[in-house]
Short mmCIF file of C-alpha atoms in Angstrom, two decimals:
data_model
loop_
_atom_site.label_atom_id
_atom_site.label_comp_id
_atom_site.label_asym_id
_atom_site.label_seq_id
_atom_site.Cartn_x
_atom_site.Cartn_y
_atom_site.Cartn_z
CA MET A 1 11.93 76.99 2.77
CA ALA A 2 15.40 76.26 4.14
CA GLU A 3 17.56 79.16 5.31
CA THR A 4 20.98 79.92 3.85
CA THR A 5 23.73 78.60 6.11
CA ASP A 6 26.77 79.41 4.00
CA THR A 7 27.89 80.68 0.60
CA ALA A 8 29.91 78.87 -2.06
CA LYS A 9 31.90 80.74 -4.70
CA LEU A 10 31.90 79.59 -8.30
CA THR A 11 34.29 81.15 -10.82
CA ILE A 12 33.35 81.03 -14.50
CA LYS A 13 35.56 82.70 -17.13
CA GLY A 14 37.20 84.86 -14.50
CA LYS A 15 33.98 86.06 -12.88
CA THR A 16 32.94 84.82 -9.43
CA TYR A 17 29.37 84.09 -8.37
CA ASP A 18 28.03 83.51 -4.87
CA LEU A 19 25.82 80.44 -4.50
CA PRO A 20 23.68 80.06 -1.35
CA VAL A 21 24.25 76.86 0.61
CA TYR A 22 21.40 75.18 2.50
CA SER A 23 21.87 72.62 5.27
CA PRO A 24 19.22 69.91 5.68
CA THR A 25 18.24 68.35 9.00
CA THR A 26 20.34 65.38 7.88
CA GLY A 27 22.27 64.58 4.72
CA PRO A 28 24.63 66.59 2.50
CA ASP A 29 24.41 70.37 2.06
CA VAL A 30 22.77 71.74 -1.09
CA LEU A 31 23.97 74.47 -3.44
CA ASP A 32 21.25 76.78 -4.75
CA ILE A 33 21.87 77.24 -8.50
CA ARG A 34 18.47 78.64 -9.45
CA LYS A 35 19.87 82.05 -10.41
CA LEU A 36 23.02 80.73 -12.07
CA TYR A 37 21.61 80.77 -15.61
CA ALA A 38 20.30 84.33 -15.26
CA GLN A 39 23.57 85.56 -13.75
CA ALA A 40 26.21 83.58 -15.63
CA ASP A 41 24.37 82.24 -18.72
CA VAL A 42 25.30 78.60 -17.94
CA PHE A 43 23.37 75.46 -17.05
CA THR A 44 24.55 72.65 -14.80
CA TYR A 45 24.95 69.17 -16.32
CA ASP A 46 23.71 66.18 -14.33
CA PRO A 47 22.38 63.22 -16.39
CA GLY A 48 20.06 61.15 -14.25
CA PHE A 49 19.81 64.01 -11.72
CA THR A 50 21.95 61.96 -9.32
CA SER A 51 23.54 65.07 -7.80
CA THR A 52 20.54 67.41 -8.03
CA ALA A 53 17.97 68.19 -5.34
CA ALA A 54 14.79 69.08 -7.23
CA CYS A 55 12.55 69.69 -4.22
CA ASP A 56 12.24 70.15 -0.48
CA SER A 57 10.76 67.17 1.35
CA THR A 58 10.07 66.02 4.90
CA ILE A 59 8.82 62.53 4.06
CA THR A 60 11.69 60.06 3.52
CA PHE A 61 15.44 60.18 4.04
CA ILE A 62 17.99 57.69 2.73
CA ASP A 63 21.68 57.42 3.62
CA GLY A 64 23.00 54.75 1.27
CA ASP A 65 26.44 54.59 2.86
CA LYS A 66 24.99 53.85 6.30
CA GLY A 67 22.19 51.63 5.00
CA GLU A 68 19.61 53.95 6.55
CA LEU A 69 16.00 54.55 5.46
CA LEU A 70 13.76 56.81 7.55
CA HIS A 71 10.07 57.62 7.09
CA ARG A 72 9.33 60.91 8.89
CA GLY A 73 12.37 60.08 11.05
CA TYR A 74 11.36 56.51 11.93
CA PRO A 75 13.74 53.70 10.82
CA ILE A 76 12.17 51.36 8.30
CA ASP A 77 13.17 48.21 10.19
CA GLN A 78 11.26 49.42 13.27
CA LEU A 79 8.19 50.26 11.21
CA ALA A 80 8.24 46.96 9.33
CA SER A 81 8.67 44.83 12.45
CA GLN A 82 6.48 46.78 14.93
CA SER A 83 3.92 48.63 12.81
CA HIS A 84 1.73 47.71 9.85
CA TYR A 85 1.06 49.13 6.39
CA LEU A 86 -1.95 51.35 7.01
CA GLU A 87 -0.30 52.91 10.07
CA VAL A 88 2.75 53.65 7.88
CA CYS A 89 0.37 55.11 5.27
CA TYR A 90 -1.00 57.49 7.89
CA LEU A 91 2.55 58.42 8.94
CA LEU A 92 3.62 59.18 5.36
CA LEU A 93 0.45 61.15 4.58
CA TYR A 94 0.18 63.23 7.74
CA GLY A 95 3.68 63.35 9.22
CA GLU A 96 3.10 61.69 12.60
CA LEU A 97 2.12 58.29 13.93
CA PRO A 98 -1.63 58.19 14.65
CA SER A 99 -3.36 57.80 17.98
CA ALA A 100 -5.52 54.71 18.40
CA ALA A 101 -8.65 56.71 17.53
CA GLU A 102 -7.01 58.33 14.50
CA LEU A 103 -5.79 54.99 13.19
CA GLU A 104 -9.20 53.37 13.64
CA LYS A 105 -10.87 56.21 11.73
CA PHE A 106 -8.27 56.07 8.95
CA GLU A 107 -8.51 52.28 8.58
CA SER A 108 -12.30 52.51 8.44
CA LEU A 109 -12.10 55.22 5.77
CA VAL A 110 -9.77 53.15 3.59
CA THR A 111 -11.77 49.96 4.12
CA ASN A 112 -15.00 51.62 3.04
CA HIS A 113 -13.51 52.89 -0.24
CA THR A 114 -12.07 49.62 -1.58
CA MET A 115 -14.81 48.94 -4.14
CA ILE A 116 -14.46 50.48 -7.59
CA HIS A 117 -17.21 51.91 -9.79
CA GLU A 118 -19.08 48.95 -11.30
CA GLN A 119 -18.81 50.38 -14.80
CA MET A 120 -15.02 50.27 -14.52
CA HIS A 121 -15.28 46.48 -14.85
CA ASN A 122 -15.88 47.08 -18.55
CA PHE A 123 -12.42 48.63 -18.84
CA PHE A 124 -10.77 45.35 -17.92
CA ARG A 125 -12.76 43.47 -20.55
CA GLY A 126 -11.38 45.80 -23.21
CA PHE A 127 -7.89 44.37 -22.70
CA ARG A 128 -6.61 41.11 -24.15
CA ARG A 129 -6.41 38.31 -21.61
CA ASP A 130 -2.66 38.05 -22.11
CA ALA A 131 -2.09 41.76 -21.40
CA HIS A 132 0.53 42.41 -18.74
CA PRO A 133 -1.20 43.40 -15.47
CA MET A 134 0.89 46.60 -15.36
CA ALA A 135 -0.48 47.63 -18.76
CA THR A 136 -3.97 47.09 -17.41
CA MET A 137 -3.24 49.07 -14.24
CA VAL A 138 -1.81 52.04 -16.15
CA GLY A 139 -4.99 52.23 -18.21
CA VAL A 140 -7.48 51.66 -15.39
CA VAL A 141 -5.86 54.04 -12.90
CA GLY A 142 -5.56 56.75 -15.53
CA ALA A 143 -9.25 56.24 -16.33
CA MET A 144 -10.29 56.83 -12.71
CA SER A 145 -10.45 60.55 -13.49
CA ALA A 146 -13.37 59.75 -15.81
CA PHE A 147 -15.32 58.20 -12.92
CA TYR A 148 -14.41 60.26 -9.87
CA HIS A 149 -14.94 63.86 -10.98
CA ASP A 150 -15.38 65.03 -7.40
CA SER A 151 -11.70 64.47 -6.56
CA THR A 152 -9.77 65.87 -9.52
CA ASP A 153 -9.55 69.55 -8.51
CA ILE A 154 -5.99 69.79 -7.22
CA ASN A 155 -6.64 73.28 -5.80
CA ASP A 156 -9.30 71.95 -3.43
CA GLU A 157 -7.74 70.53 -0.27
CA HIS A 158 -10.77 68.32 0.44
CA GLN A 159 -10.70 66.85 -3.06
CA ARG A 160 -6.98 66.13 -2.71
CA GLU A 161 -7.73 64.25 0.50
CA VAL A 162 -10.56 62.26 -1.10
CA ALA A 163 -8.36 61.33 -4.06
CA SER A 164 -5.61 60.17 -1.70
CA ILE A 165 -7.90 57.83 0.23
CA ARG A 166 -9.50 56.51 -2.96
CA LEU A 167 -6.19 55.63 -4.54
CA ILE A 168 -4.81 53.88 -1.46
CA ALA A 169 -8.09 51.99 -0.95
CA LYS A 170 -8.81 50.99 -4.55
CA MET A 171 -5.33 50.07 -5.74
CA PRO A 172 -5.43 46.55 -4.20
CA THR A 173 -8.80 45.97 -5.87
CA ILE A 174 -7.50 47.14 -9.25
CA ALA A 175 -4.30 45.07 -8.97
CA ALA A 176 -6.25 41.96 -7.95
CA MET A 177 -8.73 42.45 -10.77
CA ALA A 178 -5.87 42.81 -13.26
CA TYR A 179 -4.51 39.48 -12.01
CA LYS A 180 -7.87 37.71 -12.09
CA TYR A 181 -8.54 38.97 -15.58
CA SER A 182 -5.16 37.72 -16.81
CA ILE A 183 -5.88 34.16 -15.64
CA GLY A 184 -9.50 34.08 -16.79
CA GLN A 185 -11.11 33.93 -13.35
CA PRO A 186 -14.06 36.03 -12.13
CA PHE A 187 -13.39 39.18 -10.14
CA VAL A 188 -13.60 38.83 -6.35
CA TYR A 189 -15.07 41.80 -4.52
CA PRO A 190 -13.29 43.30 -1.49
CA ARG A 191 -14.40 42.33 2.00
CA ASN A 192 -14.64 44.87 4.81
CA ASP A 193 -14.06 42.24 7.50
CA LEU A 194 -10.46 41.62 6.34
CA ASP A 195 -7.44 43.80 6.91
CA TYR A 196 -5.67 45.50 4.00
CA ALA A 197 -3.15 42.75 3.17
CA ALA A 198 -5.51 39.84 3.84
CA ASN A 199 -8.16 41.48 1.67
CA PHE A 200 -5.72 41.73 -1.23
CA LEU A 201 -4.74 38.06 -0.93
CA HIS A 202 -8.41 37.09 -0.76
CA MET A 203 -9.22 39.07 -3.91
CA CYS A 204 -6.30 37.43 -5.71
CA PHE A 205 -6.76 33.79 -4.70
CA ALA A 206 -10.40 33.25 -3.69
CA VAL A 207 -12.91 31.80 -6.15
CA PRO A 208 -16.72 31.82 -5.92
CA ALA A 209 -16.90 28.03 -5.81
CA GLU A 210 -15.37 27.61 -2.36
CA THR A 211 -14.33 29.41 0.80
CA TYR A 212 -10.77 30.76 0.91
CA HIS A 213 -9.11 31.34 4.28
CA VAL A 214 -6.17 33.74 4.36
CA ASN A 215 -3.26 32.35 6.33
CA PRO A 216 -2.16 35.00 8.89
CA ILE A 217 1.53 34.28 8.22
CA LEU A 218 1.04 35.03 4.52
CA ALA A 219 -1.03 38.13 5.32
CA ARG A 220 1.71 39.39 7.63
CA ALA A 221 4.37 38.76 4.98
CA MET A 222 2.24 40.59 2.41
CA ASP A 223 1.79 43.52 4.79
CA ARG A 224 5.55 43.71 5.26
CA ILE A 225 6.12 43.76 1.52
CA PHE A 226 3.69 46.69 1.30
CA THR A 227 5.38 48.49 4.22
CA LEU A 228 8.92 48.01 2.91
CA HIS A 229 7.96 49.41 -0.50
CA ALA A 230 5.76 52.30 0.68
CA ASP A 231 8.17 55.09 -0.22
CA HIS A 232 11.80 55.44 -1.25
CA GLU A 233 12.55 59.15 -1.49
CA GLN A 234 13.02 60.82 -4.91
CA ASN A 235 13.38 57.73 -7.09
CA ALA A 236 12.45 57.50 -10.78
CA SER A 237 8.72 56.81 -10.37
CA THR A 238 8.28 59.33 -7.54
CA SER A 239 10.06 61.97 -9.58
CA THR A 240 7.78 61.08 -12.50
CA VAL A 241 4.71 61.64 -10.32
CA ARG A 242 6.11 64.97 -9.14
CA LEU A 243 6.97 66.04 -12.70
CA ALA A 244 3.50 65.14 -13.98
CA SER A 245 1.95 66.90 -11.01
CA SER A 246 3.95 70.08 -11.66
CA SER A 247 1.88 70.68 -14.80
CA GLY A 248 -1.36 70.61 -12.79
CA ALA A 249 -2.42 67.12 -13.95
CA ASN A 250 -5.14 65.37 -11.95
CA PRO A 251 -4.02 62.87 -9.26
CA PHE A 252 -5.12 59.77 -11.16
CA ALA A 253 -3.10 60.77 -14.22
CA CYS A 254 -0.06 61.44 -12.02
CA ILE A 255 -0.26 58.04 -10.32
CA ALA A 256 -0.76 56.32 -13.67
CA ALA A 257 2.45 58.01 -14.83
CA GLY A 258 4.21 56.66 -11.74
CA ILE A 259 2.96 53.14 -12.46
CA ALA A 260 4.23 53.39 -16.05
CA CYS A 261 7.69 54.43 -14.83
CA LEU A 262 7.77 51.73 -12.16
CA TRP A 263 7.14 49.12 -14.84
CA GLY A 264 10.77 49.38 -16.03
CA PRO A 265 13.00 46.40 -15.14
CA ALA A 266 15.63 48.74 -13.69
CA HIS A 267 13.06 50.01 -11.17
CA GLY A 268 9.97 48.07 -10.09
CA GLY A 269 10.79 45.03 -12.20
CA ALA A 270 13.92 44.16 -10.21
CA ASN A 271 12.31 41.35 -8.20
CA GLN A 272 10.85 39.90 -11.39
CA ALA A 273 14.33 39.97 -12.93
CA CYS A 274 15.62 38.21 -9.82
CA LEU A 275 13.15 35.34 -10.18
CA GLU A 276 13.93 35.03 -13.87
CA MET A 277 17.61 34.71 -12.91
CA LEU A 278 16.77 31.91 -10.46
CA LYS A 279 14.86 30.09 -13.19
CA GLU A 280 17.84 30.54 -15.53
CA ILE A 281 20.13 28.92 -12.95
CA GLY A 282 17.64 26.08 -12.79
CA THR A 283 19.14 23.72 -10.21
CA PRO A 284 21.29 24.21 -7.09
CA ASP A 285 24.25 22.33 -8.60
CA ARG A 286 24.65 25.10 -11.23
CA ILE A 287 24.99 27.90 -8.66
CA PRO A 288 28.85 27.83 -8.48
CA GLU A 289 28.96 28.39 -12.24
CA PHE A 290 26.86 31.55 -12.01
CA ILE A 291 28.69 32.83 -8.94
CA ALA A 292 31.97 32.42 -10.82
CA ARG A 293 30.56 34.41 -13.74
CA ALA A 294 29.43 37.18 -11.40
CA LYS A 295 32.95 37.39 -9.96
CA ASP A 296 34.64 37.43 -13.39
CA LYS A 297 35.52 41.02 -14.33
CA ASN A 298 35.49 40.09 -18.00
CA ASP A 299 31.96 38.69 -17.88
CA PRO A 300 29.10 41.24 -17.93
CA TYR A 301 26.83 38.83 -16.05
CA ARG A 302 25.68 39.89 -12.58
CA LEU A 303 23.48 38.31 -9.95
CA MET A 304 20.13 40.07 -9.67
CA GLY A 305 18.86 40.79 -6.16
CA PHE A 306 22.32 41.35 -4.67
CA GLY A 307 23.57 44.81 -3.69
CA HIS A 308 21.70 48.05 -4.40
CA ARG A 309 22.60 51.18 -6.36
CA VAL A 310 21.51 53.37 -3.43
CA TYR A 311 22.64 51.29 -0.43
CA LYS A 312 26.42 50.93 -0.46
CA ASN A 313 26.43 48.96 2.78
CA PHE A 314 23.28 46.86 3.15
CA ASP A 315 19.62 47.31 2.30
CA PRO A 316 17.90 48.04 5.67
CA ARG A 317 14.66 46.57 4.31
CA ALA A 318 16.25 43.20 3.54
CA THR A 319 16.68 42.05 7.16
CA VAL A 320 12.97 42.22 7.90
CA MET A 321 12.08 40.81 4.49
CA LYS A 322 14.40 37.85 5.06
CA GLN A 323 12.56 37.07 8.29
CA SER A 324 9.27 37.03 6.41
CA ALA A 325 10.77 34.91 3.64
CA ASP A 326 11.95 32.33 6.18
CA GLU A 327 8.51 32.26 7.83
CA VAL A 328 6.72 31.82 4.49
CA LEU A 329 9.10 29.08 3.30
CA ASP A 330 8.80 27.26 6.63
CA LEU A 331 5.02 27.37 6.18
CA LEU A 332 4.84 26.43 2.50
CA GLY A 333 8.09 24.51 2.08
CA VAL A 334 10.48 24.54 -0.86
CA GLU A 335 10.73 20.81 -1.52
CA ASN A 336 8.50 20.86 -4.58
CA ASN A 337 9.58 24.24 -5.94
CA PRO A 338 12.96 24.18 -7.75
CA VAL A 339 13.09 27.99 -8.00
CA LEU A 340 12.87 28.36 -4.23
CA GLN A 341 15.45 25.62 -3.73
CA VAL A 342 17.86 27.56 -5.93
CA ALA A 343 17.06 30.78 -4.05
CA LYS A 344 17.81 29.33 -0.62
CA GLU A 345 21.07 27.71 -1.75
CA LEU A 346 22.20 30.80 -3.67
CA GLU A 347 21.59 32.92 -0.58
CA ARG A 348 23.64 30.48 1.55
CA GLN A 349 26.58 30.31 -0.85
CA ALA A 350 26.69 34.05 -1.54
CA LEU A 351 26.64 34.99 2.14
CA ALA A 352 29.46 32.52 2.80
CA ASP A 353 31.63 33.84 -0.05
CA PRO A 354 34.22 36.48 1.03
CA TYR A 355 33.94 38.17 -2.39
CA PHE A 356 30.32 39.16 -1.77
CA ALA A 357 31.05 40.31 1.77
CA GLU A 358 33.98 42.49 0.64
CA LYS A 359 31.92 44.03 -2.17
CA LYS A 360 28.93 44.41 0.18
CA LEU A 361 26.77 42.48 -2.28
CA PHE A 362 24.19 41.25 0.19
CA PRO A 363 20.72 39.99 -0.81
CA ASN A 364 18.44 43.00 -1.10
CA VAL A 365 14.72 43.54 -0.64
CA ASP A 366 14.00 42.50 -4.24
CA PHE A 367 15.64 39.10 -3.70
CA TYR A 368 13.51 38.26 -0.67
CA SER A 369 10.26 39.82 -1.90
CA GLY A 370 10.55 37.81 -5.10
CA ILE A 371 10.99 34.61 -3.09
CA ILE A 372 7.91 35.39 -0.97
CA LEU A 373 5.67 36.26 -3.90
CA GLU A 374 6.78 33.15 -5.80
CA ALA A 375 6.04 30.99 -2.76
CA MET A 376 2.59 32.56 -2.36
CA GLY A 377 1.73 31.60 -5.92
CA PHE A 378 2.00 34.94 -7.71
CA PRO A 379 3.33 34.79 -11.28
CA THR A 380 6.31 37.06 -11.98
CA SER A 381 4.03 39.35 -14.02
CA MET A 382 2.31 40.33 -10.75
CA PHE A 383 5.46 41.31 -8.88
CA THR A 384 5.54 44.87 -10.21
CA PRO A 385 1.78 45.45 -9.72
CA VAL A 386 2.25 44.50 -6.06
CA PHE A 387 5.10 47.04 -5.89
CA ALA A 388 2.88 49.70 -7.50
CA LEU A 389 0.11 48.97 -5.01
CA ALA A 390 2.49 49.45 -2.09
CA ARG A 391 4.20 52.54 -3.51
CA THR A 392 0.90 54.39 -4.16
CA VAL A 393 0.91 55.92 -0.69
CA GLY A 394 4.44 57.23 -1.21
CA TRP A 395 3.49 58.77 -4.54
CA ILE A 396 0.38 60.35 -3.04
CA SER A 397 2.29 61.72 -0.04
CA GLN A 398 4.92 63.27 -2.32
CA TRP A 399 2.17 64.61 -4.61
CA LYS A 400 0.34 66.28 -1.71
CA GLU A 401 3.58 67.73 -0.34
CA GLN A 402 4.50 69.22 -3.70
CA LEU A 403 1.11 70.84 -4.25
CA ALA A 404 1.40 72.52 -0.85
CA ASP A 405 4.86 73.92 -1.70
CA PRO A 406 4.73 77.68 -2.45
CA GLN A 407 7.85 77.25 -4.62
CA LEU A 408 6.09 74.83 -6.99
CA LYS A 409 6.97 75.39 -10.65
CA ILE A 410 6.39 73.24 -13.69
CA GLY A 411 9.32 70.89 -14.22
CA ARG A 412 11.50 71.99 -17.13
CA PRO A 413 14.94 70.32 -17.25
CA ARG A 414 17.60 71.86 -19.49
CA GLN A 415 19.93 70.12 -21.93
CA LEU A 416 23.44 70.07 -23.32
CA TYR A 417 22.58 70.52 -27.00
CA LEU A 418 24.98 68.73 -29.38
CA GLY A 419 22.94 68.87 -32.59
CA SER A 420 23.31 70.98 -35.73
CA THR A 421 23.39 74.74 -35.55
CA ALA A 422 20.96 76.86 -37.60
CA ARG A 423 20.89 75.96 -41.30
CA ASP A 424 18.67 76.74 -44.28
CA TYR A 425 16.00 74.44 -45.65
CA VAL A 426 16.97 72.67 -48.90
CA ASP A 427 14.32 71.81 -51.50
CA ILE A 428 13.84 68.08 -51.95
CA GLU A 429 15.16 68.02 -55.54
CA ASN A 430 18.46 69.56 -54.38
CA ARG A 431 19.20 67.16 -51.52
#
């Protein structure tokens, strides 16, 4: 628990109340209003919770004005360019970078838990073939609690650890199976001789009829997508996981709730929306028309994949993602893909336009990740499942941190009630 560093005074109807002020290791100070209702009989009003700190955390820090994202203090660009996803998973889960021996043990543990219970295959066959893969993932992940009873006791530290490893290990298998099911192909089992990202690509694109070799450039790009989406502080889906967890729900239910929240186009669906925008533009010659609309104050149209509601300067994840996008497009080419041709030209024109530079509307991580996934051959319906796969470790890390917090209480937001006051029931014949 943070220590009080100062006191703020709040005057309500002539009476003054002292509010403790806490100073974080970095970021803005926080006013403690927990006793305000009991003392002054008032609530605070903050739709969207954009000015409310609902928890203590040591996992991720974001400074949107500086374009800074830190995991346990390490800048995301350093982690994405010098580390790899499972090492970042270890960092998020345990607080420090692993030694070589610790990382080897952790990677082996994850690798040996990638298979799912065979009977879970029947769950997939209960869905329509045209079901969205996110709908399938919500159902299957939530159902894991029916198969893994030995890791649902949230009060048992060992069971929490087992659940964490299982979710990180099995999520690529579940996402790949959701994809295979949607296109009518047989499931491909995980392989222990492949690394995390390569194994996911193999499960998505291999078929029993022939050998599939994972290109290392694509595997590296996939690993970077996972790393850059691993955690993002107290966003909507993470807050959903924490809120579900506060009631004592099992870990699989909590992560399923996070997946459901991530499904929204304003959250995890942003890169899908970006690709749909590129398809709407259609051809490079139409780009000036759409740029003009985005600059017109009287036109509600906006370019998806540019700027970010958190980062007011630039998205620190985008620089590394752009490098991967360039590598993937150099490998696969864009000549025969009109969507990627539009993407490259839109990027060029937007970066050269003073309007976008002045407004700090630079291409963000969603713009580049969408380009990469499109080039790899993923349909837009798989963009959000890939995001959910990557974000699982962040959700699990936040979940574990919350359960270890002695201040944990069930989430119970208040409201500004604007409905009718008390009134008497009227019999139906008198209404």
